[in-house]
PDB file of C-alpha atoms in Angstrom:
ATOM      1  CA  MET A  21      -0.511   0.001   0.369  1.00 53.00           C
ATOM      2  CA  SER A  22       1.989   3.222  -1.268  1.00 62.00           C
ATOM      3  CA  ALA A  23       1.618   6.029   2.072  1.00 71.00           C
ATOM      4  CA  PRO A  24      -0.843   8.359   1.732  1.00 83.00           C
ATOM      5  CA  ILE A  25       0.316  11.904   0.289  1.00 94.00           C
ATOM      6  CA  ALA A  26       2.949  14.164   3.396  1.00 97.00           C
ATOM      7  CA  ILE A  27       0.147  17.564   2.682  1.00 97.00           C
ATOM      8  CA  SER A  28      -3.106  17.809   0.367  1.00 97.00           C
ATOM      9  CA  VAL A  29      -4.648  21.024   0.429  1.00 98.00           C
ATOM     10  CA  GLU A  30      -8.487  21.331  -0.987  1.00 98.00           C
ATOM     11  CA  ASN A  31     -10.377  24.669  -1.706  1.00 97.00           C
ATOM     12  CA  LEU A  32      -8.397  26.641   1.402  1.00 98.00           C
ATOM     13  CA  THR A  33      -9.602  29.349   2.986  1.00 97.00           C
ATOM     14  CA  LYS A  34      -9.056  32.357   5.984  1.00 97.00           C
ATOM     15  CA  THR A  35     -10.926  35.403   6.073  1.00 96.00           C
ATOM     16  CA  TYR A  36     -10.724  37.792   9.679  1.00 94.00           C
ATOM     17  CA  GLY A  37     -13.719  39.595   8.532  1.00 93.00           C
ATOM     18  CA  SER A  38     -14.556  40.844   6.003  1.00 93.00           C
ATOM     19  CA  VAL A  39     -10.493  40.486   4.673  1.00 93.00           C
ATOM     20  CA  THR A  40     -10.254  36.782   2.562  1.00 95.00           C
ATOM     21  CA  ALA A  41      -6.519  35.942   2.921  1.00 95.00           C
ATOM     22  CA  LEU A  42      -6.400  32.203   1.373  1.00 96.00           C
ATOM     23  CA  ASP A  43      -8.957  32.495  -1.430  1.00 96.00           C
ATOM     24  CA  GLY A  44      -9.713  28.395  -2.217  1.00 96.00           C
ATOM     25  CA  ILE A  45      -5.973  26.832  -2.552  1.00 97.00           C
ATOM     26  CA  SER A  46      -5.317  23.276  -3.629  1.00 97.00           C
ATOM     27  CA  PHE A  47      -2.213  21.831  -3.839  1.00 97.00           C
ATOM     28  CA  ASP A  48      -0.967  18.696  -2.665  1.00 97.00           C
ATOM     29  CA  VAL A  49       3.147  17.773  -1.973  1.00 97.00           C
ATOM     30  CA  GLN A  50       4.306  14.376  -1.991  1.00 95.00           C
ATOM     31  CA  PRO A  51       6.868  12.338   0.420  1.00 95.00           C
ATOM     32  CA  GLY A  52      10.194  12.989  -0.039  1.00 94.00           C
ATOM     33  CA  THR A  53       9.779  16.156  -1.854  1.00 96.00           C
ATOM     34  CA  VAL A  54      10.489  20.645  -1.162  1.00 95.00           C
ATOM     35  CA  LEU A  55       7.539  22.571  -1.514  1.00 97.00           C
ATOM     36  CA  GLY A  56       8.052  26.052  -2.543  1.00 95.00           C
ATOM     37  CA  LEU A  57       4.924  28.908  -1.219  1.00 94.00           C
ATOM     38  CA  LEU A  58       5.940  31.633  -3.235  1.00 89.00           C
ATOM     39  CA  GLY A  59       4.361  35.024  -3.521  1.00 85.00           C
ATOM     40  CA  PRO A  60       5.727  38.520  -2.304  1.00 82.00           C
ATOM     41  CA  ASN A  61       4.022  39.878   1.425  1.00 82.00           C
ATOM     42  CA  GLY A  62       0.715  40.029   2.238  1.00 85.00           C
ATOM     43  CA  SER A  63       0.289  36.751  -0.715  1.00 90.00           C
ATOM     44  CA  GLY A  64      -0.889  34.322   1.689  1.00 93.00           C
ATOM     45  CA  LYS A  65       1.970  32.039   2.587  1.00 93.00           C
ATOM     46  CA  THR A  66       2.444  32.292   7.158  1.00 91.00           C
ATOM     47  CA  THR A  67      -0.822  32.023   6.898  1.00 94.00           C
ATOM     48  CA  THR A  68      -0.875  28.800   5.133  1.00 96.00           C
ATOM     49  CA  VAL A  69       1.921  27.254   7.642  1.00 95.00           C
ATOM     50  CA  SER A  70      -0.696  28.559  10.074  1.00 95.00           C
ATOM     51  CA  LEU A  71      -3.453  26.527   8.720  1.00 97.00           C
ATOM     52  CA  LEU A  72      -1.546  24.459   8.110  1.00 97.00           C
ATOM     53  CA  SER A  73       0.193  23.588  11.343  1.00 95.00           C
ATOM     54  CA  THR A  74      -2.449  23.419  13.174  1.00 96.00           C
ATOM     55  CA  LEU A  75      -1.932  27.472  14.359  1.00 95.00           C
ATOM     56  CA  GLN A  76      -5.477  28.665  13.188  1.00 96.00           C
ATOM     57  CA  ARG A  77      -8.401  26.821  11.570  1.00 96.00           C
ATOM     58  CA  PRO A  78      -9.754  27.768   8.352  1.00 97.00           C
ATOM     59  CA  THR A  79     -11.973  29.565   7.423  1.00 97.00           C
ATOM     60  CA  ALA A  80     -13.360  26.547   4.518  1.00 97.00           C
ATOM     61  CA  GLY A  81     -12.132  23.966   2.245  1.00 97.00           C
ATOM     62  CA  SER A  82      -9.273  21.587   4.499  1.00 97.00           C
ATOM     63  CA  ALA A  83      -6.086  19.808   5.074  1.00 98.00           C
ATOM     64  CA  ARG A  84      -4.085  16.124   5.155  1.00 97.00           C
ATOM     65  CA  ILE A  85      -1.769  15.766   6.665  1.00 97.00           C
ATOM     66  CA  ALA A  86      -0.742  11.893   5.451  1.00 95.00           C
ATOM     67  CA  GLY A  87      -3.425  11.372   5.543  1.00 95.00           C
ATOM     68  CA  HIS A  88      -5.156  13.255   8.793  1.00 97.00           C
ATOM     69  CA  ASP A  89      -6.950  15.953   8.384  1.00 97.00           C
ATOM     70  CA  VAL A  90      -5.674  19.207  10.289  1.00 97.00           C
ATOM     71  CA  VAL A  91      -8.722  20.187  12.458  1.00 97.00           C
ATOM     72  CA  ALA A  92      -9.686  16.513  13.555  1.00 97.00           C
ATOM     73  CA  ASP A  93      -7.486  15.042  13.813  1.00 97.00           C
ATOM     74  CA  ALA A  94      -5.317  18.200  15.153  1.00 97.00           C
ATOM     75  CA  ALA A  95      -3.365  16.120  17.645  1.00 95.00           C
ATOM     76  CA  LYS A  96      -2.153  13.665  15.898  1.00 96.00           C
ATOM     77  CA  VAL A  97      -0.646  16.463  12.869  1.00 96.00           C
ATOM     78  CA  ARG A  98       1.409  18.134  15.369  1.00 94.00           C
ATOM     79  CA  GLU A  99       2.612  14.409  16.832  1.00 92.00           C
ATOM     80  CA  LEU A 100       3.722  14.666  13.068  1.00 94.00           C
ATOM     81  CA  ILE A 101       5.313  17.700  12.055  1.00 95.00           C
ATOM     82  CA  SER A 102       7.439  20.916  12.922  1.00 92.00           C
ATOM     83  CA  LEU A 103       7.499  24.285  12.480  1.00 91.00           C
ATOM     84  CA  THR A 104      10.053  26.577  12.013  1.00 87.00           C
ATOM     85  CA  GLY A 105       9.357  30.265  11.438  1.00 78.00           C
ATOM     86  CA  GLN A 106      10.687  33.257  10.388  1.00 71.00           C
ATOM     87  CA  TYR A 107      13.263  34.035  13.406  1.00 68.00           C
ATOM     88  CA  ALA A 108      15.356  31.588  15.675  1.00 65.00           C
ATOM     89  CA  SER A 109      13.316  30.504  18.863  1.00 77.00           C
ATOM     90  CA  MET A 110      15.954  29.929  20.655  1.00 84.00           C
ATOM     91  CA  ASP A 111      16.179  31.437  24.606  1.00 91.00           C
ATOM     92  CA  ASP A 112      19.784  32.775  23.737  1.00 92.00           C
ATOM     93  CA  SER A 113      20.550  32.769  27.699  1.00 94.00           C
ATOM     94  CA  LEU A 114      21.322  28.603  26.984  1.00 94.00           C
ATOM     95  CA  THR A 115      24.062  26.862  24.488  1.00 95.00           C
ATOM     96  CA  ALA A 116      23.238  24.916  21.606  1.00 94.00           C
ATOM     97  CA  ALA A 117      23.666  21.330  23.482  1.00 94.00           C
ATOM     98  CA  GLU A 118      21.087  23.330  25.964  1.00 95.00           C
ATOM     99  CA  ASN A 119      18.894  24.170  23.621  1.00 93.00           C
ATOM    100  CA  LEU A 120      18.108  21.233  21.976  1.00 94.00           C
ATOM    101  CA  SER A 121      17.960  18.788  25.302  1.00 94.00           C
ATOM    102  CA  VAL A 122      15.176  21.973  26.131  1.00 93.00           C
ATOM    103  CA  PHE A 123      12.818  21.252  23.361  1.00 90.00           C
ATOM    104  CA  GLY A 124      14.071  17.134  23.322  1.00 90.00           C
ATOM    105  CA  ARG A 125      12.195  17.580  26.544  1.00 92.00           C
ATOM    106  CA  LEU A 126       9.677  19.337  25.683  1.00 88.00           C
ATOM    107  CA  THR A 127       8.508  16.309  23.186  1.00 85.00           C
ATOM    108  CA  GLY A 128       8.776  13.035  24.875  1.00 86.00           C
ATOM    109  CA  LEU A 129      12.513  12.740  24.716  1.00 89.00           C
ATOM    110  CA  ARG A 130      14.398  11.555  27.877  1.00 92.00           C
ATOM    111  CA  GLY A 131      17.753   9.781  28.711  1.00 93.00           C
ATOM    112  CA  ALA A 132      20.312   8.306  26.717  1.00 93.00           C
ATOM    113  CA  ALA A 133      17.487   8.779  24.281  1.00 92.00           C
ATOM    114  CA  LEU A 134      17.537  13.113  24.392  1.00 94.00           C
ATOM    115  CA  LYS A 135      21.002  12.431  24.599  1.00 94.00           C
ATOM    116  CA  SER A 136      21.992  10.300  21.388  1.00 94.00           C
ATOM    117  CA  ARG A 137      19.370  11.994  19.703  1.00 92.00           C
ATOM    118  CA  ILE A 138      21.322  15.457  20.979  1.00 94.00           C
ATOM    119  CA  ASP A 139      24.887  14.289  19.054  1.00 94.00           C
ATOM    120  CA  ASP A 140      23.349  13.275  16.012  1.00 89.00           C
ATOM    121  CA  LEU A 141      21.772  16.175  15.428  1.00 91.00           C
ATOM    122  CA  VAL A 142      24.577  18.070  16.581  1.00 92.00           C
ATOM    123  CA  GLU A 143      27.115  16.142  14.280  1.00 89.00           C
ATOM    124  CA  GLN A 144      25.342  16.179  10.903  1.00 84.00           C
ATOM    125  CA  PHE A 145      24.276  19.790  11.169  1.00 85.00           C
ATOM    126  CA  ASP A 146      27.957  20.755  12.194  1.00 86.00           C
ATOM    127  CA  LEU A 147      26.780  22.792  15.539  1.00 91.00           C
ATOM    128  CA  VAL A 148      30.799  20.453  17.088  1.00 92.00           C
ATOM    129  CA  ASP A 149      32.303  23.394  18.079  1.00 92.00           C
ATOM    130  CA  VAL A 150      29.868  25.596  18.896  1.00 93.00           C
ATOM    131  CA  ARG A 151      27.842  22.507  21.243  1.00 94.00           C
ATOM    132  CA  THR A 152      28.598  24.637  24.654  1.00 94.00           C
ATOM    133  CA  ARG A 153      28.546  28.003  23.415  1.00 95.00           C
ATOM    134  CA  ARG A 154      25.532  29.835  24.411  1.00 95.00           C
ATOM    135  CA  VAL A 155      23.376  30.745  21.624  1.00 93.00           C
ATOM    136  CA  GLY A 156      22.902  34.845  21.579  1.00 93.00           C
ATOM    137  CA  GLU A 157      26.621  34.561  21.181  1.00 94.00           C
ATOM    138  CA  LEU A 158      25.864  33.013  17.570  1.00 91.00           C
ATOM    139  CA  SER A 159      25.782  34.660  14.054  1.00 87.00           C
ATOM    140  CA  GLY A 160      22.400  34.070  12.327  1.00 83.00           C
ATOM    141  CA  GLY A 161      22.831  31.303  10.039  1.00 82.00           C
ATOM    142  CA  MET A 162      24.337  29.102  13.420  1.00 87.00           C
ATOM    143  CA  ARG A 163      21.630  29.275  15.285  1.00 88.00           C
ATOM    144  CA  ARG A 164      19.340  29.408  12.357  1.00 85.00           C
ATOM    145  CA  ARG A 165      20.787  25.704  11.939  1.00 86.00           C
ATOM    146  CA  VAL A 166      19.900  25.400  16.079  1.00 90.00           C
ATOM    147  CA  ASP A 167      16.941  26.542  15.103  1.00 88.00           C
ATOM    148  CA  ILE A 168      16.173  24.005  12.598  1.00 87.00           C
ATOM    149  CA  ALA A 169      17.792  21.155  13.684  1.00 88.00           C
ATOM    150  CA  SER A 170      15.683  21.421  17.474  1.00 89.00           C
ATOM    151  CA  ALA A 171      12.716  21.218  15.221  1.00 86.00           C
ATOM    152  CA  LEU A 172      13.976  17.634  14.429  1.00 86.00           C
ATOM    153  CA  ILE A 173      15.088  16.093  17.339  1.00 88.00           C
ATOM    154  CA  THR A 174      11.187  14.086  17.298  1.00 84.00           C
ATOM    155  CA  ARG A 175      11.718  13.770  13.182  1.00 85.00           C
ATOM    156  CA  PRO A 176       8.856  14.705  11.637  1.00 90.00           C
ATOM    157  CA  GLU A 177       7.454  13.459   8.877  1.00 93.00           C
ATOM    158  CA  VAL A 178       6.447  17.618   6.960  1.00 95.00           C
ATOM    159  CA  LEU A 179       8.914  20.267   8.263  1.00 94.00           C
ATOM    160  CA  PHE A 180       7.218  23.202   7.658  1.00 95.00           C
ATOM    161  CA  LEU A 181      10.289  26.613   6.581  1.00 91.00           C
ATOM    162  CA  ASP A 182       8.659  29.297   7.221  1.00 88.00           C
ATOM    163  CA  GLU A 183      11.016  31.870   5.311  1.00 86.00           C
ATOM    164  CA  PRO A 184      14.420  30.827   7.139  1.00 85.00           C
ATOM    165  CA  THR A 185      16.768  32.850   5.931  1.00 84.00           C
ATOM    166  CA  THR A 186      14.882  36.121   6.408  1.00 78.00           C
ATOM    167  CA  GLY A 187      17.644  38.462   6.933  1.00 75.00           C
ATOM    168  CA  LEU A 188      20.652  36.386   6.728  1.00 78.00           C
ATOM    169  CA  ASP A 189      23.665  36.723   4.996  1.00 79.00           C
ATOM    170  CA  PRO A 190      24.859  35.314   1.449  1.00 82.00           C
ATOM    171  CA  ARG A 191      27.034  33.227   3.414  1.00 79.00           C
ATOM    172  CA  SER A 192      25.256  32.330   6.335  1.00 77.00           C
ATOM    173  CA  ARG A 193      21.884  31.790   3.780  1.00 81.00           C
ATOM    174  CA  ALA A 194      23.693  29.649   1.463  1.00 83.00           C
ATOM    175  CA  ALA A 195      24.725  27.647   4.870  1.00 80.00           C
ATOM    176  CA  VAL A 196      20.650  26.746   5.625  1.00 83.00           C
ATOM    177  CA  TRP A 197      20.123  25.607   1.486  1.00 87.00           C
ATOM    178  CA  ASP A 198      22.587  23.225   1.970  1.00 86.00           C
ATOM    179  CA  THR A 199      20.846  21.555   5.202  1.00 84.00           C
ATOM    180  CA  VAL A 200      17.339  21.404   3.506  1.00 87.00           C
ATOM    181  CA  ALA A 201      18.787  19.906   0.705  1.00 87.00           C
ATOM    182  CA  GLY A 202      19.645  16.894   3.173  1.00 86.00           C
ATOM    183  CA  LEU A 203      16.297  16.447   5.025  1.00 86.00           C
ATOM    184  CA  ARG A 204      14.968  15.364   1.241  1.00 86.00           C
ATOM    185  CA  SER A 205      18.149  13.089   1.311  1.00 86.00           C
ATOM    186  CA  GLU A 206      16.392  12.008   4.728  1.00 87.00           C
ATOM    187  CA  GLY A 207      13.054  11.337   2.728  1.00 89.00           C
ATOM    188  CA  ILE A 208      11.699  14.639   4.918  1.00 93.00           C
ATOM    189  CA  THR A 209       9.418  16.181   2.869  1.00 96.00           C
ATOM    190  CA  VAL A 210       9.394  19.770   3.446  1.00 95.00           C
ATOM    191  CA  LEU A 211       6.971  22.449   2.719  1.00 96.00           C
ATOM    192  CA  LEU A 212       9.491  26.339   2.417  1.00 94.00           C
ATOM    193  CA  THR A 213       7.607  29.258   1.983  1.00 92.00           C
ATOM    194  CA  THR A 214       9.563  32.403   0.665  1.00 86.00           C
ATOM    195  CA  GLN A 215      10.816  35.568  -1.301  1.00 79.00           C
ATOM    196  CA  TYR A 216      14.280  34.501  -2.547  1.00 80.00           C
ATOM    197  CA  LEU A 217      13.431  33.306  -6.061  1.00 78.00           C
ATOM    198  CA  GLU A 218      16.996  31.955  -5.957  1.00 81.00           C
ATOM    199  CA  GLU A 219      15.455  30.335  -2.761  1.00 87.00           C
ATOM    200  CA  ALA A 220      12.354  28.321  -4.499  1.00 87.00           C
ATOM    201  CA  ASP A 221      14.896  27.921  -7.841  1.00 86.00           C
ATOM    202  CA  ARG A 222      18.016  25.654  -6.061  1.00 89.00           C
ATOM    203  CA  LEU A 223      15.152  23.812  -3.079  1.00 92.00           C
ATOM    204  CA  ALA A 224      12.024  22.960  -4.580  1.00 94.00           C
ATOM    205  CA  ASP A 225      11.147  19.926  -6.008  1.00 95.00           C
ATOM    206  CA  ASP A 226       7.234  22.311  -7.329  1.00 96.00           C
ATOM    207  CA  ILE A 227       6.446  25.550  -6.586  1.00 94.00           C
ATOM    208  CA  VAL A 228       2.860  27.247  -5.586  1.00 95.00           C
ATOM    209  CA  MET A 229       3.181  30.791  -6.916  1.00 91.00           C
ATOM    210  CA  LEU A 230       0.987  32.691  -4.645  1.00 92.00           C
ATOM    211  CA  ASN A 231      -0.745  36.443  -4.370  1.00 90.00           C
ATOM    212  CA  GLY A 232      -3.782  37.865  -2.553  1.00 91.00           C
ATOM    213  CA  GLY A 233      -4.045  35.052  -1.219  1.00 94.00           C
ATOM    214  CA  GLN A 234      -4.897  32.819  -4.448  1.00 95.00           C
ATOM    215  CA  ILE A 235      -2.712  30.392  -6.473  1.00 95.00           C
ATOM    216  CA  VAL A 236      -1.000  31.783 -10.054  1.00 90.00           C
ATOM    217  CA  ALA A 237       0.720  29.314 -11.105  1.00 89.00           C
ATOM    218  CA  SER A 238       2.658  25.866 -10.022  1.00 92.00           C
ATOM    219  CA  GLY A 239       4.497  23.484 -11.938  1.00 92.00           C
ATOM    220  CA  THR A 240       8.263  23.169 -11.280  1.00 91.00           C
ATOM    221  CA  PRO A 241      10.680  25.511 -11.984  1.00 87.00           C
ATOM    222  CA  GLY A 242      11.201  24.718 -15.150  1.00 82.00           C
ATOM    223  CA  THR A 243       7.487  24.474 -16.144  1.00 83.00           C
ATOM    224  CA  LEU A 244       7.036  28.137 -14.430  1.00 83.00           C
ATOM    225  CA  LYS A 245       9.831  29.687 -16.344  1.00 75.00           C
ATOM    226  CA  GLN A 246       8.303  28.099 -19.812  1.00 72.00           C
ATOM    227  CA  GLN A 247       4.966  29.677 -19.252  1.00 68.00           C
ATOM    228  CA  ALA A 248       6.008  33.170 -18.848  1.00 63.00           C
ATOM    229  CA  GLY A 249       7.099  32.938 -22.751  1.00 63.00           C
ATOM    230  CA  ALA A 250      10.112  32.741 -24.675  1.00 65.00           C
ATOM    231  CA  ALA A 251      13.712  32.817 -24.049  1.00 82.00           C
ATOM    232  CA  VAL A 252      15.109  35.504 -23.568  1.00 86.00           C
ATOM    233  CA  CYS A 253      18.440  37.851 -25.083  1.00 93.00           C
ATOM    234  CA  GLU A 254      20.539  39.820 -22.565  1.00 94.00           C
ATOM    235  CA  LEU A 255      23.477  41.122 -23.178  1.00 96.00           C
ATOM    236  CA  SER A 256      25.646  44.101 -21.190  1.00 96.00           C
ATOM    237  CA  LEU A 257      26.762  47.821 -22.639  1.00 96.00           C
ATOM    238  CA  VAL A 258      30.555  48.957 -22.225  1.00 95.00           C
ATOM    239  CA  GLN A 259      29.978  52.161 -21.533  1.00 94.00           C
ATOM    240  CA  ARG A 260      26.989  53.582 -19.250  1.00 92.00           C
ATOM    241  CA  SER A 261      26.408  56.587 -21.818  1.00 94.00           C
ATOM    242  CA  ASP A 262      25.393  54.088 -24.736  1.00 95.00           C
ATOM    243  CA  ALA A 263      22.513  53.758 -22.997  1.00 94.00           C
ATOM    244  CA  GLN A 264      19.218  55.387 -24.809  1.00 95.00           C
ATOM    245  CA  ARG A 265      21.393  54.335 -27.948  1.00 96.00           C
ATOM    246  CA  ALA A 266      21.575  50.852 -27.393  1.00 97.00           C
ATOM    247  CA  LEU A 267      17.243  51.353 -26.329  1.00 96.00           C
ATOM    248  CA  ALA A 268      16.828  53.829 -29.777  1.00 96.00           C
ATOM    249  CA  ALA A 269      19.266  50.637 -31.785  1.00 96.00           C
ATOM    250  CA  LEU A 270      17.021  47.822 -30.921  1.00 97.00           C
ATOM    251  CA  SER A 271      13.506  49.959 -30.998  1.00 95.00           C
ATOM    252  CA  GLY A 272      10.713  47.124 -32.637  1.00 94.00           C
ATOM    253  CA  LEU A 273      11.827  44.785 -29.938  1.00 94.00           C
ATOM    254  CA  ASP A 274      10.190  43.734 -27.376  1.00 89.00           C
ATOM    255  CA  VAL A 275      12.793  45.466 -24.461  1.00 91.00           C
ATOM    256  CA  ILE A 276      11.212  43.959 -21.370  1.00 84.00           C
ATOM    257  CA  GLU A 277      13.785  45.530 -18.765  1.00 86.00           C
ATOM    258  CA  HIS A 278      17.514  47.345 -18.688  1.00 90.00           C
ATOM    259  CA  ASP A 279      18.926  48.786 -16.431  1.00 91.00           C
ATOM    260  CA  ASP A 280      19.022  52.782 -15.032  1.00 88.00           C
ATOM    261  CA  ALA A 281      22.052  53.474 -16.561  1.00 83.00           C
ATOM    262  CA  SER A 282      23.036  56.459 -13.438  1.00 83.00           C
ATOM    263  CA  THR A 283      22.932  53.866 -11.130  1.00 85.00           C
ATOM    264  CA  VAL A 284      25.135  50.837 -13.151  1.00 88.00           C
ATOM    265  CA  THR A 285      28.695  50.445 -14.686  1.00 90.00           C
ATOM    266  CA  HIS A 286      27.961  48.092 -17.059  1.00 93.00           C
ATOM    267  CA  PRO A 287      23.287  48.909 -18.069  1.00 94.00           C
ATOM    268  CA  ARG A 288      21.590  45.313 -18.408  1.00 94.00           C
ATOM    269  CA  ILE A 289      19.062  45.130 -21.377  1.00 95.00           C
ATOM    270  CA  ILE A 290      16.484  42.413 -21.999  1.00 91.00           C
ATOM    271  CA  VAL A 291      14.850  41.587 -25.560  1.00 92.00           C
ATOM    272  CA  ARG A 292      12.218  38.500 -25.636  1.00 86.00           C
ATOM    273  CA  ALA A 293      13.676  36.987 -27.842  1.00 87.00           C
ATOM    274  CA  ALA A 294      10.799  34.972 -29.161  1.00 78.00           C
ATOM    275  CA  ASP A 295      13.194  33.639 -32.295  1.00 84.00           C
ATOM    276  CA  GLY A 296      15.791  32.120 -30.059  1.00 84.00           C
ATOM    277  CA  LYS A 297      19.303  32.885 -32.381  1.00 89.00           C
ATOM    278  CA  SER A 298      17.483  34.944 -35.105  1.00 93.00           C
ATOM    279  CA  THR A 299      17.153  37.577 -32.525  1.00 93.00           C
ATOM    280  CA  VAL A 300      19.973  37.098 -30.761  1.00 94.00           C
ATOM    281  CA  ARG A 301      21.755  37.468 -34.700  1.00 94.00           C
ATOM    282  CA  ASP A 302      20.035  41.080 -34.999  1.00 96.00           C
ATOM    283  CA  VAL A 303      20.712  42.351 -32.088  1.00 96.00           C
ATOM    284  CA  ILE A 304      24.542  42.084 -32.492  1.00 96.00           C
ATOM    285  CA  ALA A 305      23.829  43.684 -36.287  1.00 96.00           C
ATOM    286  CA  ARG A 306      21.986  46.883 -34.447  1.00 96.00           C
ATOM    287  CA  LEU A 307      24.666  47.527 -31.489  1.00 97.00           C
ATOM    288  CA  ASP A 308      27.523  47.138 -34.979  1.00 96.00           C
ATOM    289  CA  ILE A 309      25.704  49.961 -37.520  1.00 96.00           C
ATOM    290  CA  ALA A 310      25.418  51.765 -34.569  1.00 96.00           C
ATOM    291  CA  GLY A 311      28.720  51.181 -32.340  1.00 96.00           C
ATOM    292  CA  ILE A 312      27.845  49.718 -29.477  1.00 97.00           C
ATOM    293  CA  ASP A 313      29.968  48.153 -27.664  1.00 96.00           C
ATOM    294  CA  VAL A 314      28.617  45.184 -25.331  1.00 96.00           C
ATOM    295  CA  VAL A 315      30.723  43.362 -22.793  1.00 95.00           C
ATOM    296  CA  ASP A 316      28.523  40.189 -22.814  1.00 94.00           C
ATOM    297  CA  ILE A 317      25.345  38.584 -24.949  1.00 95.00           C
ATOM    298  CA  GLY A 318      24.636  35.696 -24.924  1.00 93.00           C
ATOM    299  CA  LEU A 319      20.617  33.000 -24.934  1.00 90.00           C
ATOM    300  CA  ARG A 320      18.889  32.237 -22.088  1.00 83.00           C
ATOM    301  CA  GLN A 321      15.919  30.765 -20.530  1.00 76.00           C
ATOM    302  CA  PRO A 322      12.906  33.795 -18.245  1.00 72.00           C
ATOM    303  CA  SER A 323      14.522  33.479 -15.145  1.00 72.00           C
ATOM    304  CA  LEU A 324      12.120  32.788 -11.391  1.00 76.00           C
ATOM    305  CA  ASP A 325      12.102  36.331 -11.398  1.00 73.00           C
ATOM    306  CA  GLU A 326      10.547  37.024 -14.044  1.00 69.00           C
ATOM    307  CA  VAL A 327       7.796  34.833 -13.685  1.00 74.00           C
ATOM    308  CA  PHE A 328       7.511  36.340 -10.120  1.00 74.00           C
ATOM    309  CA  LEU A 329       7.280  39.718 -12.275  1.00 71.00           C
ATOM    310  CA  GLN A 330       4.856  38.450 -14.605  1.00 68.00           C
ATOM    311  CA  LEU A 331       2.172  37.091 -12.530  1.00 68.00           C
ATOM    312  CA  THR A 332       2.144  38.503  -9.690  1.00 65.00           C
ATOM    313  CA  GLY A 333       3.238  42.177 -10.671  1.00 59.00           C
ATOM    314  CA  SER A 334       5.252  44.483  -8.142  1.00 48.00           C
ATOM    315  CA  ASP A 335       1.785  47.016  -6.695  1.00 41.00           C
ATOM    316  CA  GLN A 336       1.571  44.859  -3.167  1.00 42.00           C
ATOM    317  CA  LEU A 337       0.677  45.325  -0.043  1.00 36.00           C
ATOM    318  CA  THR A 338       2.220  43.776   3.365  1.00 40.00           C
ATOM    319  CA  GLU A 339       0.716  41.708   5.102  1.00 42.00           C
ATOM    320  CA  SER A 340      -0.913  43.376   7.532  1.00 41.00           C
ATOM    321  CA  ASP A 341      -2.123  46.244   4.981  1.00 39.00           C
ATOM    322  CA  ARG A 342      -4.192  43.966   3.239  1.00 40.00           C
ATOM    323  CA  LEU A 343      -5.661  41.997   6.714  1.00 42.00           C
ATOM    324  CA  ALA A 344      -6.493  45.386   7.389  1.00 39.00           C
ATOM    325  CA  GLY A 345      -8.442  45.971   4.750  1.00 38.00           C
ATOM    326  CA  VAL A 346      -5.820  48.869   2.986  1.00 36.00           C
ATOM    327  CA  ASP A 347      -6.863  48.839  -1.279  1.00 36.00           C
ATOM    328  CA  ALA A 348      -3.793  48.234  -3.083  1.00 35.00           C
ATOM    329  CA  PRO A 349      -2.255  51.571  -4.830  1.00 32.00           C
TER     330      PRO A 349
END
């Protein structure tokens, strides 16, 4: 008998008075995979996690974790899941190992079983050198690793990571990414909410894009990129003073993005390349005629950033604005 779907969501809805935070979303997550829940502030990502982790009750619709209803079987669901919020929930006055011990005791572990699990997690998350250091003395990335390790003290079937790399520097963010990739290899199902397109592209097997409480797109990262349309020709100019002349030379082509020449050394221009290599040749010919040199030019797939902007736009509200009933500009 095959294992049940790790996360199953059907017409999930959450309203706060007259404000709809989630508007009938549906998706499934297969066991041992990573789902990236992607969207701007106020899109409903955190609300979704709150409902799936039984912290709130849905207004309508249903959700199941490993076959268990998040409302009717809430106690069982809590046994199967773990949640790490946007900020590390550590006691700064305790050491890394002591924090792990506290979380273990809260989940019922004691004695030799608890010590063994702490030893395993310290090794797995490369915390040996900081095991006896107070968490308040650790870097943001190291604190986040301790936080995620704490969430795994009882090895959940499903782990919710709500924007786990918010506020981290690039090196710390990369360390957390390695950690999440390792969880997938262990067969743990991960639902990851994020605003970082690169993060979703690198980690997620599948992506669900939310905007205004609704799903605007879903699929693998590759599928979503294809939905953005044709490939693009991206070029960078040698001289920033050539930016306006280059745009004039490319008049008639579909220029979908260009840098502000006053803020960058080598302004970048992106042209939709419906005809692939023919478009690139056309761009090169036009720039040659205009006497404009480029640092780099190439043909590539649309990025998740371009998919995201195309599907969600840029005039977004924060979640607090939306729940207060503020209108979009």
